[in-house]
CSV table of C-alpha atoms in Angstrom, one decimal:
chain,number,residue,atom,x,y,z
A,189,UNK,CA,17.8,12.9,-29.1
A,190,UNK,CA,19.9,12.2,-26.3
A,191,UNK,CA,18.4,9.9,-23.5
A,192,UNK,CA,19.0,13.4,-20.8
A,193,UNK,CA,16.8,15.1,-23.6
A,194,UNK,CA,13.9,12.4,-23.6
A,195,UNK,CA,13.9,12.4,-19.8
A,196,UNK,CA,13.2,15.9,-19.6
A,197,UNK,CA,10.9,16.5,-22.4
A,198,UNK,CA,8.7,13.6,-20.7
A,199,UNK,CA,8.8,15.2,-17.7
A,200,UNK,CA,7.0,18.7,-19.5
A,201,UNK,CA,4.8,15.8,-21.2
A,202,UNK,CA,4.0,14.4,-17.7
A,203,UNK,CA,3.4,18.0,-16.2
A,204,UNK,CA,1.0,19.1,-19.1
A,205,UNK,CA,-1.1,16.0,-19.0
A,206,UNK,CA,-1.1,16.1,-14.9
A,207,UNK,CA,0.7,12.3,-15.0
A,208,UNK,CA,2.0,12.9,-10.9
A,209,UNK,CA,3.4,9.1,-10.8
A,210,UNK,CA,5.5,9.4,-14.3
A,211,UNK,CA,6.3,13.2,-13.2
A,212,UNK,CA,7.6,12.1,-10.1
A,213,UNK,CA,9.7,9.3,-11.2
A,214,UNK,CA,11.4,11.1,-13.7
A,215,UNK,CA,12.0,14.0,-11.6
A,216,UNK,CA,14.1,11.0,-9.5
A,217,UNK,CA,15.8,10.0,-12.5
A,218,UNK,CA,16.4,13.6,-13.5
A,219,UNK,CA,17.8,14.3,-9.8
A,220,UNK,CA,20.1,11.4,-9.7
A,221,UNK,CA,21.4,12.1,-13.2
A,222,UNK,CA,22.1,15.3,-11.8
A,223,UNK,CA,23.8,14.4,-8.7
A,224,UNK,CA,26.2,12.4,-10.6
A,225,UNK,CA,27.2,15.0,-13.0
A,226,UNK,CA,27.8,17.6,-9.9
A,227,UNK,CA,30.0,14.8,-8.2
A,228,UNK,CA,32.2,13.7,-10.7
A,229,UNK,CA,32.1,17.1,-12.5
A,230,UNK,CA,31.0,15.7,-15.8
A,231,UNK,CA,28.7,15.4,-18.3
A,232,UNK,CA,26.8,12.1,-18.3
A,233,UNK,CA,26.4,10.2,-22.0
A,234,UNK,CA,24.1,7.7,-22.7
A,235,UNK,CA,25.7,4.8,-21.5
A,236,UNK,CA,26.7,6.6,-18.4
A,237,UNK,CA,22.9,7.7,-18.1
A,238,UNK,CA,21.8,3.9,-18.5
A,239,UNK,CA,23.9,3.1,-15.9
A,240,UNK,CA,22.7,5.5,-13.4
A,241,UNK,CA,18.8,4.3,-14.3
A,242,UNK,CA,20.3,0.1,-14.0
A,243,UNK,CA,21.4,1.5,-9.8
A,244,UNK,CA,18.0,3.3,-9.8
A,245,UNK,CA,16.8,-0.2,-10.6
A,246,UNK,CA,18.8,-2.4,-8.8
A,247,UNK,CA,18.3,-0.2,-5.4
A,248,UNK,CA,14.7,-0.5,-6.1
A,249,UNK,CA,14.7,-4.3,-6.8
A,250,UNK,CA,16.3,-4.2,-3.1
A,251,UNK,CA,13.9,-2.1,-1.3
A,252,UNK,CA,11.1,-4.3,-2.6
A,253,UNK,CA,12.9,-7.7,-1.0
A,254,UNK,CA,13.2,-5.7,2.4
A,255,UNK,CA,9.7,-4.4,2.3
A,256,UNK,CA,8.2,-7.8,1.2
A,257,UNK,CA,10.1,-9.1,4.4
A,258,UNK,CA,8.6,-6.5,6.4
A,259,UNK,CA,4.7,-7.3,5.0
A,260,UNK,CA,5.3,-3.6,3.8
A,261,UNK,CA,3.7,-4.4,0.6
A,262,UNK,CA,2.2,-0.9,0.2
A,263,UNK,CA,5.8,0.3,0.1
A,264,UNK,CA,7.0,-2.3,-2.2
A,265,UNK,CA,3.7,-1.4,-4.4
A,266,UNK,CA,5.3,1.9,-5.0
A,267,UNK,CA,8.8,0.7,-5.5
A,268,UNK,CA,7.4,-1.8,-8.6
A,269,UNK,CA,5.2,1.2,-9.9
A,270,UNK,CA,9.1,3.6,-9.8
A,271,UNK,CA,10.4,0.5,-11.5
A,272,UNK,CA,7.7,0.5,-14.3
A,273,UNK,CA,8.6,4.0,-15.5
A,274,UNK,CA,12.4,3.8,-15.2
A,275,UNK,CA,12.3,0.7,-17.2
A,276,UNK,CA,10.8,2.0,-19.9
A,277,UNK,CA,14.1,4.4,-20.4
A,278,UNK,CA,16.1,1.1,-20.4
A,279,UNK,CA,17.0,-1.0,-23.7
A,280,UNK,CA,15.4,-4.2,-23.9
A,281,UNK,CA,16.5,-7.2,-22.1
A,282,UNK,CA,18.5,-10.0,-24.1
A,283,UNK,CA,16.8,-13.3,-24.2
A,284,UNK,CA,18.8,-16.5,-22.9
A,285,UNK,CA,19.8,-17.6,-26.5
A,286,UNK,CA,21.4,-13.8,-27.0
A,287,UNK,CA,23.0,-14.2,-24.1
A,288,UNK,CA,24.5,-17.6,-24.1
A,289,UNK,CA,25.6,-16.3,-28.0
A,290,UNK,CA,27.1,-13.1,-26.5
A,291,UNK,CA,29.2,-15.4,-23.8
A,292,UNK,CA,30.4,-17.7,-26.4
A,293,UNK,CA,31.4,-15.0,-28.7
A,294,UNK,CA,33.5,-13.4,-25.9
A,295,UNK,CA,35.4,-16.2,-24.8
A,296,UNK,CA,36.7,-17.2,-28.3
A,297,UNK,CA,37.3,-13.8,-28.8
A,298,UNK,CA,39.6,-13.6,-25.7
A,299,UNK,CA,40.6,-17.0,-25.7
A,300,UNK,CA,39.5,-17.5,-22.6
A,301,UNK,CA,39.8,-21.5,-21.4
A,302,UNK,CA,40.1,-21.3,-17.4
A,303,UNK,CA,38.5,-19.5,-14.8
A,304,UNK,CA,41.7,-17.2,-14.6
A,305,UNK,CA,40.3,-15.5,-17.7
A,306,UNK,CA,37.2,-14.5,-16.4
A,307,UNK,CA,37.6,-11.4,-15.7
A,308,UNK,CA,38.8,-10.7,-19.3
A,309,UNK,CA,35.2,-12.4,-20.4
A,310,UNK,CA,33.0,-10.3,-18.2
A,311,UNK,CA,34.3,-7.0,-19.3
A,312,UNK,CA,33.8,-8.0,-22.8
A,313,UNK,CA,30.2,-9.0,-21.9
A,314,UNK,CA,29.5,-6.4,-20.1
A,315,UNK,CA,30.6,-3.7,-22.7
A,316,UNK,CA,28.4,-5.4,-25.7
A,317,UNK,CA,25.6,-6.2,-22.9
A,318,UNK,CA,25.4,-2.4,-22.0
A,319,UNK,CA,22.5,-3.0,-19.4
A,320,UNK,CA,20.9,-5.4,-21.6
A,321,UNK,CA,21.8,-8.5,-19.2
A,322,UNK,CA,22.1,-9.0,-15.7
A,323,UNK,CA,25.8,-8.9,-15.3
A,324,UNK,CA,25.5,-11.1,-11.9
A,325,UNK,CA,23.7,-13.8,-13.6
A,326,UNK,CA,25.4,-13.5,-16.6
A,327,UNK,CA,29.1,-13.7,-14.6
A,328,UNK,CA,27.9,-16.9,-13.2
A,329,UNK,CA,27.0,-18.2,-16.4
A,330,UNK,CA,30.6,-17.5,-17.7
A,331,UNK,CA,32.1,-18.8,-14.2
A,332,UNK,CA,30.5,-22.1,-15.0
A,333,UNK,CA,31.4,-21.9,-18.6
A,334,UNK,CA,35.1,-21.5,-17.8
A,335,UNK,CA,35.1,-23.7,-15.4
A,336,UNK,CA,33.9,-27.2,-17.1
Protein backbone atom coordinates (compact mmCIF):
# COMPACT_ATOMS: atom_id res chain seq x y z
CA UNK A 1 0.00 0.00 0.00
CA UNK A 2 1.40 3.10 -1.03
CA UNK A 3 2.02 5.84 1.63
CA UNK A 4 -0.79 8.29 -0.71
CA UNK A 5 -3.10 5.16 -0.07
CA UNK A 6 -2.53 4.97 3.83
CA UNK A 7 -3.05 8.73 4.04
CA UNK A 8 -6.30 8.54 2.57
CA UNK A 9 -7.77 5.47 3.96
CA UNK A 10 -6.89 7.03 7.52
CA UNK A 11 -8.51 9.93 6.74
CA UNK A 12 -12.12 7.65 5.98
CA UNK A 13 -10.85 5.92 9.36
CA UNK A 14 -10.63 9.33 11.11
CA UNK A 15 -14.11 10.52 9.53
CA UNK A 16 -15.96 7.28 10.68
CA UNK A 17 -14.72 7.30 14.18
CA UNK A 18 -15.29 11.34 14.42
CA UNK A 19 -11.15 11.75 15.11
CA UNK A 20 -11.49 15.93 13.93
CA UNK A 21 -7.59 16.54 15.06
CA UNK A 22 -6.23 13.29 12.98
CA UNK A 23 -8.93 14.19 10.21
CA UNK A 24 -7.71 17.56 9.90
CA UNK A 25 -4.12 16.94 9.81
CA UNK A 26 -4.22 14.48 7.21
CA UNK A 27 -6.56 16.49 5.12
CA UNK A 28 -3.22 19.01 5.31
CA UNK A 29 -1.01 16.37 4.41
CA UNK A 30 -3.41 15.17 1.70
CA UNK A 31 -3.67 18.91 0.42
CA UNK A 32 -0.03 19.60 0.21
CA UNK A 33 0.58 16.17 -1.48
CA UNK A 34 -1.73 17.43 -3.79
CA UNK A 35 -0.52 20.82 -4.48
CA UNK A 36 2.78 19.38 -5.33
CA UNK A 37 1.51 16.97 -7.84
CA UNK A 38 -0.67 19.86 -9.60
CA UNK A 39 2.63 22.03 -9.67
CA UNK A 40 5.11 19.89 -10.96
CA UNK A 41 2.57 17.90 -13.02
CA UNK A 42 3.49 14.63 -11.50
CA UNK A 43 2.71 11.85 -9.59
CA UNK A 44 4.34 11.80 -6.15
CA UNK A 45 6.13 8.28 -4.95
CA UNK A 46 6.91 7.49 -1.65
CA UNK A 47 10.07 9.06 -1.16
CA UNK A 48 8.76 12.18 -2.82
CA UNK A 49 5.64 11.87 -0.42
CA UNK A 50 8.15 11.59 2.69
CA UNK A 51 9.67 14.51 1.58
CA UNK A 52 6.75 16.62 1.35
CA UNK A 53 5.54 15.38 5.16
CA UNK A 54 9.76 16.20 6.45
CA UNK A 55 8.70 20.31 4.90
CA UNK A 56 5.34 19.81 6.65
CA UNK A 57 7.52 19.08 9.62
CA UNK A 58 10.28 21.31 9.41
CA UNK A 59 7.74 24.39 8.77
CA UNK A 60 5.97 23.31 11.76
CA UNK A 61 9.15 22.89 13.90
CA UNK A 62 9.56 26.77 12.79
CA UNK A 63 6.25 28.03 13.63
CA UNK A 64 6.56 26.59 17.09
CA UNK A 65 10.12 28.63 17.75
CA UNK A 66 8.27 31.91 16.51
CA UNK A 67 5.16 31.28 18.60
CA UNK A 68 7.20 30.28 21.74
CA UNK A 69 8.95 33.73 21.11
CA UNK A 70 5.73 35.32 20.98
CA UNK A 71 4.28 33.52 24.55
CA UNK A 72 1.77 32.16 21.79
CA UNK A 73 2.03 28.85 23.36
CA UNK A 74 -1.65 27.98 22.52
CA UNK A 75 -0.56 28.23 18.96
CA UNK A 76 2.57 26.28 19.31
CA UNK A 77 0.23 23.69 21.32
CA UNK A 78 -1.42 23.04 18.04
CA UNK A 79 1.53 23.05 15.89
CA UNK A 80 3.23 20.01 18.31
CA UNK A 81 -0.29 18.18 18.21
CA UNK A 82 -0.06 18.63 13.68
CA UNK A 83 3.45 17.38 14.33
CA UNK A 84 2.28 14.22 16.40
CA UNK A 85 0.14 12.88 13.58
CA UNK A 86 2.41 13.65 10.56
CA UNK A 87 5.14 11.88 12.32
CA UNK A 88 3.60 8.94 12.66
CA UNK A 89 3.57 8.72 8.50
CA UNK A 90 7.36 9.19 8.85
CA UNK A 91 10.06 6.18 9.13
CA UNK A 92 11.77 6.08 12.29
CA UNK A 93 14.55 8.15 13.25
CA UNK A 94 18.24 6.71 13.08
CA UNK A 95 19.97 6.58 16.47
CA UNK A 96 23.50 8.39 16.78
CA UNK A 97 25.45 5.01 16.37
CA UNK A 98 23.40 4.43 12.87
CA UNK A 99 24.23 7.58 11.89
CA UNK A 100 27.83 8.00 12.71
CA UNK A 101 27.97 4.20 10.82
CA UNK A 102 26.07 5.65 7.82
CA UNK A 103 28.76 8.77 7.64
CA UNK A 104 31.60 6.42 7.84
CA UNK A 105 30.26 4.11 5.29
CA UNK A 106 29.79 7.00 2.85
CA UNK A 107 33.00 8.59 3.01
CA UNK A 108 35.06 5.37 2.31
CA UNK A 109 32.71 4.72 -0.18
CA UNK A 110 33.45 8.06 -1.98
CA UNK A 111 36.81 8.44 -0.82
CA UNK A 112 36.16 11.37 0.57
CA UNK A 113 39.42 12.89 2.78
CA UNK A 114 38.86 16.91 2.61
CA UNK A 115 36.14 19.13 3.02
CA UNK A 116 36.10 19.56 -0.88
CA UNK A 117 34.35 16.19 -0.95
CA UNK A 118 31.60 17.01 1.04
CA UNK A 119 29.22 17.54 -0.98
CA UNK A 120 29.81 14.06 -2.59
CA UNK A 121 29.28 12.60 1.18
CA UNK A 122 26.02 14.37 1.95
CA UNK A 123 24.25 13.19 -1.15
CA UNK A 124 25.26 9.72 -0.32
CA UNK A 125 23.86 10.28 3.20
CA UNK A 126 21.08 11.71 2.32
CA UNK A 127 19.96 9.10 -0.27
CA UNK A 128 20.42 6.04 2.38
CA UNK A 129 19.10 8.45 5.21
CA UNK A 130 15.75 9.06 3.20
CA UNK A 131 14.28 11.36 6.13
CA UNK A 132 15.57 9.09 8.67
CA UNK A 133 18.26 11.82 9.93
CA UNK A 134 18.42 15.34 10.14
CA UNK A 135 20.39 16.25 7.08
CA UNK A 136 21.51 19.72 8.87
CA UNK A 137 22.90 17.95 11.76
CA UNK A 138 24.06 15.27 10.03
CA UNK A 139 26.05 17.71 7.28
CA UNK A 140 27.76 19.19 10.24
CA UNK A 141 28.71 16.00 11.47
CA UNK A 142 30.38 15.13 8.13
CA UNK A 143 31.87 18.83 7.82
CA UNK A 144 33.66 18.09 11.04
CA UNK A 145 34.52 14.62 9.95
CA UNK A 146 36.23 15.86 6.79
CA UNK A 147 37.71 18.37 8.24
CA UNK A 148 40.07 16.77 11.13
Amino acid sequence: MTLKHQLTEDMKTAMRGGDKHKLAVVRLMLAAIKQREVDERIELDDVQILATLEKMLKQRKDSISQFDAANRTDLSDIERAEMVVIETYLPTKLNEAEIEALIDAAIAETGANSPRDMGKVVALVKEKAAGRADMGVVSGRIKTKLAG
